[in-house]
Tab-separated table of C-alpha atoms and ligand atoms in Angstrom:
chain	number	residue	atom	x	y	z
A	1	MET	CA	-0.098	-0.014	0.135
A	2	SER	CA	1.546	3.315	-1.030
A	3	LYS	CA	2.434	5.930	1.779
A	4	ASP	CA	2.784	9.631	1.521
A	5	THR	CA	6.429	9.501	2.280
A	6	LEU	CA	9.723	9.934	0.397
A	7	THR	CA	12.488	7.567	1.048
A	8	ILE	CA	15.971	9.138	0.689
A	9	THR	CA	19.194	7.236	0.581
A	10	ASP	CA	22.224	9.238	1.516
A	11	ASN	CA	24.924	7.673	-0.726
A	12	ARG	CA	27.649	9.382	1.464
A	13	THR	CA	26.619	7.202	4.432
A	14	GLY	CA	24.348	4.569	3.015
A	15	LYS	CA	21.666	5.527	5.473
A	16	THR	CA	18.020	5.927	4.356
A	17	TYR	CA	15.569	8.416	5.737
A	18	GLU	CA	11.756	8.603	5.361
A	19	VAL	CA	10.141	12.074	5.077
A	20	ASP	CA	6.493	12.823	4.944
A	21	ILE	CA	4.859	14.310	1.886
A	22	ALA	CA	1.939	16.692	2.517
A	23	ASN	CA	0.212	18.983	-0.065
A	24	GLY	CA	2.769	17.982	-2.660
A	25	THR	CA	5.713	19.225	-0.517
A	26	ILE	CA	8.251	17.915	2.008
A	27	LYS	CA	9.276	20.002	4.983
A	28	ALA	CA	12.697	21.440	4.407
A	29	MET	CA	13.308	21.121	8.107
A	30	ASP	CA	12.883	17.220	7.825
A	31	LEU	CA	16.163	17.231	5.703
A	32	ARG	CA	18.247	18.558	8.535
A	33	LYS	CA	18.356	14.953	10.094
A	34	ILE	CA	20.382	13.859	7.027
A	35	LYS	CA	23.860	14.115	8.215
A	36	VAL	CA	27.346	12.635	7.623
A	37	SER	CA	28.355	13.004	11.310
A	38	GLU	CA	26.913	14.129	14.586
A	39	GLU	CA	28.300	17.681	14.331
A	40	ASP	CA	27.046	18.086	10.673
A	41	PHE	CA	24.449	20.866	10.379
A	42	GLY	CA	22.352	18.568	8.213
A	43	LEU	CA	20.943	19.181	4.705
A	44	MET	CA	19.213	22.290	3.573
A	45	THR	CA	17.475	23.133	0.175
A	46	TYR	CA	19.046	25.471	-2.260
A	47	ASP	CA	16.578	27.478	-4.140
A	48	PRO	CA	17.646	30.878	-5.537
A	49	ALA	CA	14.550	33.101	-6.139
A	50	PHE	CA	12.395	30.356	-4.361
A	51	GLN	CA	11.557	28.871	-7.857
A	52	ASN	CA	10.448	25.637	-6.199
A	53	THR	CA	9.947	26.618	-2.663
A	54	ALA	CA	6.461	27.153	-0.856
A	55	SER	CA	7.065	29.856	1.699
A	56	THR	CA	3.553	29.520	3.208
A	57	SER	CA	0.242	27.934	3.126
A	58	SER	CA	-2.680	30.198	2.134
A	59	LYS	CA	-6.407	30.216	1.600
A	60	ILE	CA	-6.643	33.474	-0.342
A	61	THR	CA	-5.682	33.042	-4.115
A	62	PHE	CA	-5.255	29.847	-6.294
A	63	ILE	CA	-3.304	29.787	-9.488
A	64	ASP	CA	-2.893	26.940	-11.881
A	65	GLY	CA	-0.159	28.152	-14.114
A	66	ASP	CA	-0.487	25.334	-16.677
A	67	LYS	CA	-4.176	25.726	-17.085
A	68	GLY	CA	-4.119	29.522	-16.841
A	69	ILE	CA	-6.494	29.462	-13.880
A	70	LEU	CA	-6.761	32.288	-11.219
A	71	GLU	CA	-9.424	32.151	-8.383
A	72	TYR	CA	-9.896	34.492	-5.457
A	73	ARG	CA	-11.086	32.486	-2.378
A	74	GLY	CA	-12.343	29.903	-5.032
A	75	TYR	CA	-14.190	32.256	-7.284
A	76	PRO	CA	-12.792	32.350	-10.892
A	77	ILE	CA	-11.303	35.639	-11.865
A	78	GLU	CA	-13.474	35.825	-15.074
A	79	GLN	CA	-16.727	35.707	-12.904
A	80	VAL	CA	-15.397	38.023	-10.205
A	81	ALA	CA	-14.119	40.659	-12.735
A	82	GLU	CA	-17.562	40.591	-14.475
A	83	LYS	CA	-19.874	40.436	-11.538
A	84	ALA	CA	-18.257	41.955	-8.518
A	85	SER	CA	-17.204	45.490	-7.677
A	86	PHE	CA	-13.656	46.023	-6.566
A	87	LEU	CA	-14.717	46.829	-2.971
A	88	GLU	CA	-16.736	43.516	-3.006
A	89	VAL	CA	-13.349	41.918	-3.963
A	90	VAL	CA	-11.567	43.579	-1.186
A	91	TRP	CA	-14.096	42.340	1.253
A	92	LEU	CA	-13.737	38.705	-0.226
A	93	LEU	CA	-10.072	38.680	-0.159
A	94	GLN	CA	-9.953	40.033	3.494
A	95	ASN	CA	-12.869	38.110	4.988
A	96	GLY	CA	-13.004	34.920	2.901
A	97	GLU	CA	-16.608	35.366	1.780
A	98	LEU	CA	-18.472	37.655	-0.531
A	99	PRO	CA	-20.191	40.390	1.406
A	100	ASN	CA	-23.999	40.568	1.743
A	101	ALA	CA	-25.624	43.950	0.757
A	102	LYS	CA	-25.640	45.396	4.272
A	103	GLN	CA	-21.945	44.375	4.855
A	104	LEU	CA	-20.916	45.883	1.430
A	105	GLU	CA	-22.747	49.122	2.076
A	106	GLY	CA	-21.123	49.514	5.589
A	107	PHE	CA	-17.635	48.670	4.126
A	108	ARG	CA	-18.116	51.257	1.283
A	109	ASN	CA	-19.050	53.884	3.825
A	110	GLN	CA	-16.017	53.079	6.019
A	111	VAL	CA	-13.723	53.370	3.071
A	112	THR	CA	-15.323	56.639	1.883
A	113	MET	CA	-14.844	58.082	5.354
A	114	HIS	CA	-11.041	57.298	5.273
A	115	THR	CA	-10.083	58.663	1.937
A	116	MET	CA	-8.571	61.951	3.258
A	117	VAL	CA	-5.006	62.011	4.409
A	118	HIS	CA	-3.416	64.518	6.891
A	119	GLU	CA	-2.721	67.952	5.515
A	120	ASN	CA	0.998	67.572	6.298
A	121	MET	CA	1.142	64.999	3.456
A	122	ARG	CA	0.611	67.872	1.021
A	123	GLU	CA	3.770	69.635	2.296
A	124	PHE	CA	5.649	66.217	2.198
A	125	ILE	CA	4.679	65.697	-1.406
A	126	ASP	CA	5.518	69.418	-2.283
A	127	GLY	CA	9.077	68.452	-1.254
A	128	PHE	CA	9.555	66.240	-4.166
A	129	ARG	CA	11.073	67.562	-7.317
A	130	TYR	CA	8.463	68.344	-10.032
A	131	ASP	CA	9.539	65.443	-12.134
A	132	ALA	CA	9.621	62.868	-9.225
A	133	HIS	CA	8.403	59.439	-10.481
A	134	PRO	CA	4.935	58.939	-8.814
A	135	MET	CA	5.946	55.352	-7.662
A	136	GLY	CA	8.835	57.135	-5.702
A	137	ILE	CA	6.262	59.470	-4.161
A	138	LEU	CA	3.762	56.680	-3.477
A	139	LEU	CA	6.045	54.327	-1.627
A	140	SER	CA	7.639	57.277	0.406
A	141	THR	CA	4.140	58.837	1.392
A	142	VAL	CA	2.570	55.435	2.226
A	143	GLY	CA	5.534	54.636	4.550
A	144	ALA	CA	5.184	58.219	6.060
A	145	LEU	CA	1.530	57.493	6.928
A	146	SER	CA	2.897	55.133	9.589
A	147	THR	CA	3.967	58.195	11.558
A	148	PHE	CA	0.389	59.441	11.682
A	149	TYR	CA	-0.901	56.211	13.014
A	150	PRO	CA	1.606	55.009	15.656
A	151	GLU	CA	-0.989	52.741	16.974
A	152	ALA	CA	-0.680	50.672	13.800
A	153	LYS	CA	2.434	49.033	15.355
A	154	ASN	CA	-0.057	47.137	17.507
A	155	VAL	CA	-0.359	44.401	14.817
A	156	GLY	CA	-1.558	41.715	17.290
A	157	ASP	CA	-4.881	43.570	17.660
A	158	ALA	CA	-7.408	42.360	15.003
A	159	THR	CA	-9.632	45.397	15.515
A	160	ASN	CA	-6.645	47.745	15.059
A	161	ARG	CA	-5.363	45.791	11.981
A	162	ARG	CA	-8.714	46.180	10.164
A	163	ILE	CA	-8.819	49.993	10.879
A	164	GLN	CA	-5.357	50.260	9.334
A	165	MET	CA	-6.213	48.103	6.463
A	166	THR	CA	-9.350	50.076	5.673
A	167	ARG	CA	-7.325	53.433	5.987
A	168	LEU	CA	-4.712	51.913	3.510
A	169	VAL	CA	-7.263	50.772	0.931
A	170	ALA	CA	-8.992	54.168	1.230
A	171	LYS	CA	-5.960	56.510	1.149
A	172	ILE	CA	-3.763	54.801	-1.494
A	173	PRO	CA	-5.888	56.367	-4.402
A	174	THR	CA	-5.558	59.738	-2.596
A	175	LEU	CA	-1.856	59.574	-2.353
A	176	ALA	CA	-1.653	58.249	-5.946
A	177	ALA	CA	-3.717	61.092	-7.267
A	178	TYR	CA	-1.779	63.603	-5.152
A	179	ALA	CA	1.467	62.322	-6.747
A	180	TYR	CA	0.004	62.752	-10.158
A	181	ARG	CA	-1.252	66.322	-9.488
A	182	HIS	CA	2.076	67.259	-7.996
A	183	ARG	CA	3.837	65.941	-11.308
A	184	ARG	CA	1.457	68.184	-13.369
A	185	GLY	CA	1.913	71.150	-11.087
A	186	LEU	CA	-1.867	71.052	-10.522
A	187	PRO	CA	-3.593	71.836	-7.208
A	188	ILE	CA	-4.649	68.777	-5.457
A	189	VAL	CA	-8.284	67.599	-5.628
A	190	TYR	CA	-10.017	66.394	-2.348
A	191	PRO	CA	-12.045	63.168	-2.322
A	192	ASP	CA	-15.735	63.341	-3.430
A	193	ASN	CA	-17.831	61.214	-1.189
A	194	ASP	CA	-20.629	60.998	-3.644
A	195	LEU	CA	-18.418	59.108	-6.102
A	196	SER	CA	-17.561	55.290	-6.243
A	197	TYR	CA	-14.015	54.125	-5.394
A	198	ALA	CA	-12.863	54.340	-8.976
A	199	GLY	CA	-15.018	57.440	-9.700
A	200	ASN	CA	-13.472	59.244	-6.844
A	201	PHE	CA	-9.959	58.284	-8.067
A	202	LEU	CA	-10.613	59.631	-11.449
A	203	ASN	CA	-12.127	62.805	-9.713
A	204	MET	CA	-8.882	63.306	-7.786
A	205	MET	CA	-6.841	62.772	-10.814
A	206	PHE	CA	-8.710	64.674	-13.512
A	207	LYS	CA	-11.041	67.288	-12.005
A	208	MET	CA	-10.188	70.823	-13.190
A	209	THR	CA	-12.367	73.833	-12.742
A	210	GLU	CA	-15.821	72.174	-13.146
A	211	PRO	CA	-17.899	72.474	-9.939
A	212	LYS	CA	-18.439	68.524	-9.779
A	213	TYR	CA	-16.354	65.990	-11.604
A	214	ARG	CA	-18.515	63.478	-13.519
A	215	PRO	CA	-16.527	60.297	-14.408
A	216	ASN	CA	-17.192	58.636	-17.854
A	217	PRO	CA	-19.171	55.514	-16.783
A	218	ALA	CA	-17.308	53.193	-19.168
A	219	VAL	CA	-13.986	54.478	-17.818
A	220	GLU	CA	-15.167	54.241	-14.279
A	221	LYS	CA	-16.394	50.596	-14.746
A	222	ALA	CA	-13.229	49.613	-16.680
A	223	LEU	CA	-10.976	51.034	-13.953
A	224	ASP	CA	-12.911	49.211	-11.267
A	225	VAL	CA	-12.385	45.864	-13.164
A	226	LEU	CA	-8.802	46.650	-13.670
A	227	PHE	CA	-8.342	47.174	-9.859
A	228	THR	CA	-10.064	43.851	-9.359
A	229	LEU	CA	-7.725	41.976	-11.840
A	230	HIS	CA	-4.674	43.199	-10.034
A	231	ALA	CA	-6.084	42.681	-6.373
A	232	ASP	CA	-3.994	39.558	-5.502
A	233	HIS	CA	-1.854	37.001	-7.033
A	234	GLU	CA	-0.664	34.655	-4.263
A	235	GLN	CA	3.157	34.756	-3.422
A	236	ASN	CA	4.337	37.194	-6.232
A	237	CYS	CA	7.566	39.262	-5.583
A	238	SER	CA	5.796	42.203	-3.857
A	239	THR	CA	3.417	40.018	-1.826
A	240	SER	CA	6.309	37.971	-0.540
A	241	THR	CA	7.991	41.121	0.309
A	242	MET	CA	4.906	42.317	2.288
A	243	ARG	CA	5.087	38.960	4.157
A	244	VAL	CA	8.740	39.139	4.840
A	245	VAL	CA	8.545	42.584	6.327
A	246	GLY	CA	5.256	41.738	8.051
A	247	SER	CA	7.005	38.689	9.624
A	248	SER	CA	9.178	41.086	11.802
A	249	LYS	CA	5.876	42.535	13.108
A	250	ALA	CA	6.428	45.925	11.407
A	251	ASP	CA	3.296	48.140	10.996
A	252	PRO	CA	1.327	47.582	7.734
A	253	TYR	CA	2.108	51.002	6.417
A	254	SER	CA	5.952	50.116	6.429
A	255	ALA	CA	5.397	46.804	5.120
A	256	LEU	CA	3.160	48.039	2.212
A	257	ALA	CA	5.925	50.647	1.399
A	258	ALA	CA	8.233	47.748	0.977
A	259	ALA	CA	5.861	45.925	-1.211
A	260	ALA	CA	5.256	48.917	-3.296
A	261	ALA	CA	9.058	49.196	-3.732
A	262	ALA	CA	9.191	45.631	-5.000
A	263	LEU	CA	6.405	46.173	-7.376
A	264	TYR	CA	8.282	49.187	-8.851
A	265	GLY	CA	10.835	46.881	-10.512
A	266	PRO	CA	10.494	46.521	-14.367
A	267	LEU	CA	10.268	42.658	-14.151
A	268	HIS	CA	7.208	42.922	-11.876
A	269	GLY	CA	4.667	45.855	-11.720
A	270	GLY	CA	6.863	48.215	-13.762
A	271	ALA	CA	6.188	46.011	-16.789
A	272	ASN	CA	2.963	47.687	-17.813
A	273	GLU	CA	4.853	50.987	-18.290
A	274	GLU	CA	7.621	49.228	-20.179
A	275	VAL	CA	5.219	47.535	-22.450
A	276	ILE	CA	4.043	50.964	-23.820
A	277	TYR	CA	7.739	52.169	-24.280
A	278	MET	CA	8.373	48.845	-26.245
A	279	LEU	CA	5.325	49.378	-28.493
A	280	ARG	CA	6.102	52.903	-29.062
A	281	LYS	CA	9.744	51.931	-30.001
A	282	ILE	CA	8.439	49.165	-32.509
A	283	GLY	CA	6.263	52.045	-33.929
A	284	SER	CA	4.550	49.962	-36.712
A	285	LYS	CA	3.561	46.376	-37.587
A	286	GLU	CA	6.073	46.327	-40.250
A	287	ARG	CA	8.833	46.532	-37.761
A	288	ILE	CA	7.618	43.705	-35.552
A	289	PRO	CA	9.772	40.961	-37.190
A	290	ASP	CA	12.949	42.948	-36.487
A	291	PHE	CA	11.929	43.473	-32.886
A	292	ILE	CA	11.265	39.840	-32.415
A	293	LYS	CA	14.594	38.987	-33.871
A	294	SER	CA	16.395	41.369	-31.416
A	295	VAL	CA	14.580	39.702	-28.497
A	296	LYS	CA	15.593	36.228	-29.716
A	297	ALA	CA	19.191	37.515	-29.942
A	298	GLY	CA	18.994	38.309	-26.377
A	299	GLU	CA	18.930	42.117	-26.830
A	300	GLY	CA	16.008	42.594	-24.591
A	301	LYS	CA	12.684	41.032	-23.410
A	302	LEU	CA	9.245	41.101	-24.840
A	303	MET	CA	7.827	43.084	-22.065
A	304	GLY	CA	4.364	41.979	-20.795
A	305	PHE	CA	5.109	38.278	-21.838
A	306	GLY	CA	6.162	35.445	-19.590
A	307	HIS	CA	5.484	34.544	-16.140
A	308	ARG	CA	7.113	32.481	-13.346
A	309	VAL	CA	3.763	30.523	-12.741
A	310	TYR	CA	1.630	31.013	-15.841
A	311	LYS	CA	2.887	28.660	-18.622
A	312	ASN	CA	-0.360	29.362	-20.372
A	313	TYR	CA	-2.280	32.459	-21.307
A	314	ASP	CA	-2.561	34.765	-18.078
A	315	PRO	CA	-6.439	34.764	-17.599
A	316	ARG	CA	-6.254	38.417	-16.558
A	317	ALA	CA	-4.836	39.232	-19.890
A	318	LYS	CA	-7.731	37.721	-21.675
A	319	VAL	CA	-10.238	39.795	-19.571
A	320	ILE	CA	-8.180	42.969	-20.117
A	321	LYS	CA	-8.133	42.399	-23.862
A	322	ARG	CA	-12.003	42.285	-23.976
A	323	LEU	CA	-12.109	45.268	-21.671
A	324	ALA	CA	-9.923	47.266	-24.078
A	325	ASP	CA	-12.364	46.820	-26.830
A	326	GLU	CA	-15.050	48.229	-24.459
A	327	VAL	CA	-12.980	51.170	-23.385
A	328	PHE	CA	-11.766	52.067	-27.039
A	329	ASP	CA	-15.422	51.983	-28.080
A	330	ALA	CA	-16.322	54.512	-25.484
A	331	ILE	CA	-13.443	56.948	-25.554
A	332	GLY	CA	-11.350	56.161	-28.733
A	333	LYS	CA	-8.970	53.399	-29.704
A	334	ASN	CA	-5.328	53.443	-28.603
A	335	PRO	CA	-3.457	53.106	-31.903
A	336	LEU	CA	-0.821	50.974	-30.348
A	337	ILE	CA	-3.444	48.169	-29.736
A	338	ASP	CA	-2.964	47.128	-33.369
A	339	ILE	CA	0.792	46.733	-32.972
A	340	ALA	CA	0.177	44.889	-29.600
A	341	ILE	CA	-2.169	42.389	-31.301
A	342	GLU	CA	0.001	41.633	-34.225
A	343	LEU	CA	3.057	41.256	-31.788
A	344	GLU	CA	1.051	38.783	-29.803
A	345	LYS	CA	-0.013	36.831	-32.835
A	346	ILE	CA	3.551	36.556	-34.273
A	347	ALA	CA	5.127	35.789	-30.823
A	348	LEU	CA	2.502	32.990	-30.180
A	349	GLU	CA	3.507	31.320	-33.424
A	350	ASP	CA	7.232	31.752	-32.869
A	351	GLU	CA	9.130	28.559	-31.535
A	352	TYR	CA	11.326	30.742	-29.244
A	353	PHE	CA	8.262	31.877	-27.206
A	354	VAL	CA	6.333	28.637	-27.675
A	355	LYS	CA	9.258	26.519	-26.341
A	356	ARG	CA	9.580	28.756	-23.387
A	357	LYS	CA	5.824	28.916	-22.758
A	358	LEU	CA	5.812	32.667	-22.951
A	359	TYR	CA	2.290	34.215	-23.139
A	360	PRO	CA	0.848	37.571	-22.559
A	361	ASN	CA	0.610	38.378	-18.865
A	362	VAL	CA	-1.524	40.998	-17.040
A	363	ASP	CA	0.745	43.844	-18.044
A	364	PHE	CA	0.636	43.330	-21.831
A	365	TYR	CA	-2.681	45.110	-22.461
A	366	SER	CA	-3.397	46.940	-19.194
A	367	GLY	CA	-1.135	49.942	-20.124
A	368	LEU	CA	-2.969	50.388	-23.518
A	369	ILE	CA	-6.221	50.969	-21.620
A	370	TYR	CA	-4.701	53.180	-19.005
A	371	GLU	CA	-3.105	55.340	-21.699
A	372	ALA	CA	-6.517	55.689	-23.540
A	373	MET	CA	-7.941	56.706	-20.155
A	374	GLY	CA	-5.316	59.543	-20.102
A	375	ILE	CA	-3.334	57.857	-17.381
A	376	PRO	CA	0.306	58.845	-18.085
A	377	LEU	CA	2.934	56.094	-18.349
A	378	ASP	CA	4.660	56.828	-14.974
A	379	MET	CA	1.322	56.320	-13.275
A	380	MET	CA	0.710	52.745	-14.555
A	381	THR	CA	2.453	50.812	-11.746
A	382	VAL	CA	0.747	53.285	-9.287
A	383	LEU	CA	-2.524	51.912	-10.555
A	384	PHE	CA	-1.163	48.434	-10.157
A	385	ALA	CA	-0.408	49.212	-6.561
A	386	ILE	CA	-3.875	50.596	-5.862
A	387	GLY	CA	-5.329	47.308	-7.150
A	388	ARG	CA	-2.896	45.133	-5.324
A	389	THR	CA	-3.214	46.854	-1.916
A	390	PRO	CA	-6.038	44.679	-0.651
A	391	GLY	CA	-4.085	41.530	-1.682
A	392	TRP	CA	-0.961	42.653	0.161
A	393	LEU	CA	-3.015	43.398	3.231
A	394	ALA	CA	-5.068	40.175	3.178
A	395	GLN	CA	-1.858	38.216	2.761
A	396	TRP	CA	-0.164	40.087	5.546
A	397	GLU	CA	-2.998	39.489	7.957
A	398	GLU	CA	-3.062	35.751	7.013
A	399	LEU	CA	0.714	35.642	7.836
A	400	LEU	CA	0.123	37.293	11.303
A	401	ASN	CA	-2.616	34.674	12.135
A	402	ASP	CA	-0.562	31.677	10.792
A	403	PRO	CA	0.820	29.731	13.801
A	404	GLU	CA	3.445	28.133	11.573
A	405	GLN	CA	5.023	31.489	10.622
A	406	LYS	CA	7.808	33.398	12.418
A	407	ILE	CA	10.336	36.014	11.417
A	408	ALA	CA	11.498	35.268	7.845
A	409	ARG	CA	15.237	34.501	7.916
A	410	PRO	CA	16.525	32.347	5.044
A	411	ARG	CA	19.883	30.308	5.132
A	412	GLN	CA	22.692	30.680	2.606
A	413	VAL	CA	25.463	28.587	1.065
A	414	TYR	CA	28.795	30.403	1.959
A	415	LEU	CA	31.329	30.166	-0.831
A	416	GLY	CA	33.596	33.047	0.412
A	417	PRO	CA	37.155	32.863	1.929
A	418	SER	CA	37.824	30.600	4.850
A	419	ARG	CA	39.113	32.116	8.141
A	420	ARG	CA	42.201	34.227	7.676
A	421	GLU	CA	44.258	36.611	9.888
A	422	PHE	CA	43.900	40.335	9.551
A	423	VAL	CA	46.730	41.992	7.449
A	424	SER	CA	47.937	45.395	8.520
A	425	ILE	CA	47.998	48.110	5.824
A	426	ASP	CA	51.853	48.275	5.663
A	427	LYS	CA	51.859	44.618	4.662
A	428	ARG	CA	49.214	44.754	1.917
B	1	LIG	C1	3.858	40.437	-12.971
B	1	LIG	O1	4.616	36.585	-9.905
B	1	LIG	C2	3.501	37.234	-10.312
B	1	LIG	O2	2.438	36.757	-10.012
B	1	LIG	C3	3.616	38.578	-10.881
B	1	LIG	C4	2.388	39.200	-11.439
B	1	LIG	C5	1.440	39.626	-10.234
B	1	LIG	O3	0.302	39.749	-10.531
B	1	LIG	O4	1.900	39.893	-9.151
B	1	LIG	O5	1.722	38.367	-12.316
B	1	LIG	C6	2.647	40.564	-12.083
B	1	LIG	O6	4.822	40.701	-12.530
B	1	LIG	C7	3.773	39.906	-14.334
B	1	LIG	C8	5.177	39.847	-15.060
B	1	LIG	C9	5.481	41.214	-15.658
B	1	LIG	N1	6.914	41.159	-16.222
B	1	LIG	C10	7.166	41.218	-17.518
B	1	LIG	O7	6.312	41.207	-18.380
B	1	LIG	C11	8.643	41.339	-17.804
B	1	LIG	C12	9.037	40.466	-19.027
B	1	LIG	N2	8.855	38.980	-18.340
B	1	LIG	C13	10.142	38.475	-17.944
B	1	LIG	O8	10.947	39.286	-17.334
B	1	LIG	C14	9.821	37.177	-17.183
B	1	LIG	O9	9.033	36.459	-18.012
B	1	LIG	C15	9.356	37.033	-15.736
B	1	LIG	C16	10.213	37.891	-14.896
B	1	LIG	C17	7.941	37.610	-15.764
B	1	LIG	C18	9.367	35.699	-15.257
B	1	LIG	O10	10.775	35.309	-15.335
B	1	LIG	P1	11.160	33.873	-14.883
B	1	LIG	O11	10.146	32.952	-14.363
B	1	LIG	O12	12.383	33.956	-13.903
B	1	LIG	O13	11.716	33.259	-16.237
B	1	LIG	P2	13.128	33.255	-16.805
B	1	LIG	O14	13.627	34.767	-16.684
B	1	LIG	O15	13.803	32.220	-16.105
B	1	LIG	O16	12.827	32.944	-18.338
B	1	LIG	C19	12.938	31.676	-18.830
B	1	LIG	C20	13.324	31.821	-20.277
B	1	LIG	C21	14.783	32.554	-20.298
B	1	LIG	O17	15.252	32.099	-21.553
B	1	LIG	P3	16.609	31.153	-21.536
B	1	LIG	O18	17.555	31.723	-20.597
B	1	LIG	O19	15.997	29.843	-20.989
B	1	LIG	O20	17.054	30.991	-22.890
B	1	LIG	O21	12.385	32.570	-20.972
B	1	LIG	C22	13.001	33.773	-21.393
B	1	LIG	C23	14.321	34.071	-20.478
B	1	LIG	O22	15.279	34.752	-21.149
B	1	LIG	N3	12.127	34.797	-21.190
B	1	LIG	C24	11.766	35.821	-22.009
B	1	LIG	C25	10.806	36.603	-21.560
B	1	LIG	N4	10.397	36.116	-20.336
B	1	LIG	C26	11.230	35.008	-20.028
B	1	LIG	N5	12.371	36.137	-23.243
B	1	LIG	C27	11.792	37.300	-23.818
B	1	LIG	N6	10.824	38.052	-23.360
B	1	LIG	C28	10.381	37.701	-22.103
B	1	LIG	N7	9.318	38.451	-21.773
């Protein structure tokens, strides 16, 4: 009768060991009993970039990379994107169930009542250069928020945690819009409590001298869906960062600033901005073959393609591609879409990309919609951060409530010089 165990023979000693298999994994700590002598530390796993290491168990988001499946608390992303509002998704991620009408109304009111930030934040933002990248402003200001809510350090108190989580979901769009207005030399726009979450963000971004900002319904809806599509994605680079910083019991504002910093990288959340630069550089369909050739020659990456987990089409990219058609119908087409569609077609037929299972990811089409909405390139990763904030927070709280977790502190394989005596400067 088969057993859920792994039998390991250490050929250095001839000894055999049996380790349990659970959820498709073995515990790395079980390898420590494999030694060549009593004083031996025991075996570790070596896994740069954690390509084959589960750092946690989680009940929040499920991804099947081979099948291109993404589910939030068991609900398929395609259904959630079509049928739920972003704030419904925030509640789902953080509470495990979809809210009923009363819960959603109460949560919406709570978020609405927390959208303003301390006036000192305006002076803080005014201290940035006129051309400061909005992501640099966002990760700085969200970290600075920790100084306004010192009680947030009390991460062991569930009620306190939820207040801070609601504040962050509510205030991130405000900080993001302030960063944009600073960049454009425009006066900041205060939140409008009459508007939806996405509508209010558009208001704080684009309101000029009109008495009341009225968001374009198609744009407001598309933005709400885009926030949902970015809301969580299990243990990606920025979420893992949120968890590592959270594991030291840092407050959620500081942990989220670190997560935003990780997202800023061009290989992660910065890719949506890079895709637009890439499409602009290609410039026309006729120049796609030469560009593809340069990528295959190792001269650069096809930004918006490839994924550590998805070895199939990113399901979010499919939804975004459909959303693009709706937005372009409403507010005009982004001419770069034709190059993007042709580029995708050629790449998906090219052996180089097929062999490496490189498909469009969430960033390939999202920037095209943002640009059509009037969102400048350097704000695109900021919008990714707004969407991902509830996921970062849900994963952070799950970490704090997980009895298996403790401060994250990986090991290393040391390959440096062995012990040697110090050499005085006159002898070097
Ligand atoms: C996000 O983890 C998440 O869930 C992230 C995310 C989320 O929601 O949080 O989904 C959001 O970050 C999406 C990814 C956005 N980044 C990009 O679009 C940047 C371009 N993509 C690549 O840099 C890359 O695909 C990564 C970083 C996304 C994944 O890299 P991996 O898993 O480390 O894969 P790899 O770099 O080892 O690539 C394997 C092979 C290599 O070729 P060989 O050395 O084997 O010959 O595929 C090649 C790579 O050179 N490759 C690409 C490529 N991506 C991988 N070649 C050309 N263009 C690309 N985009």
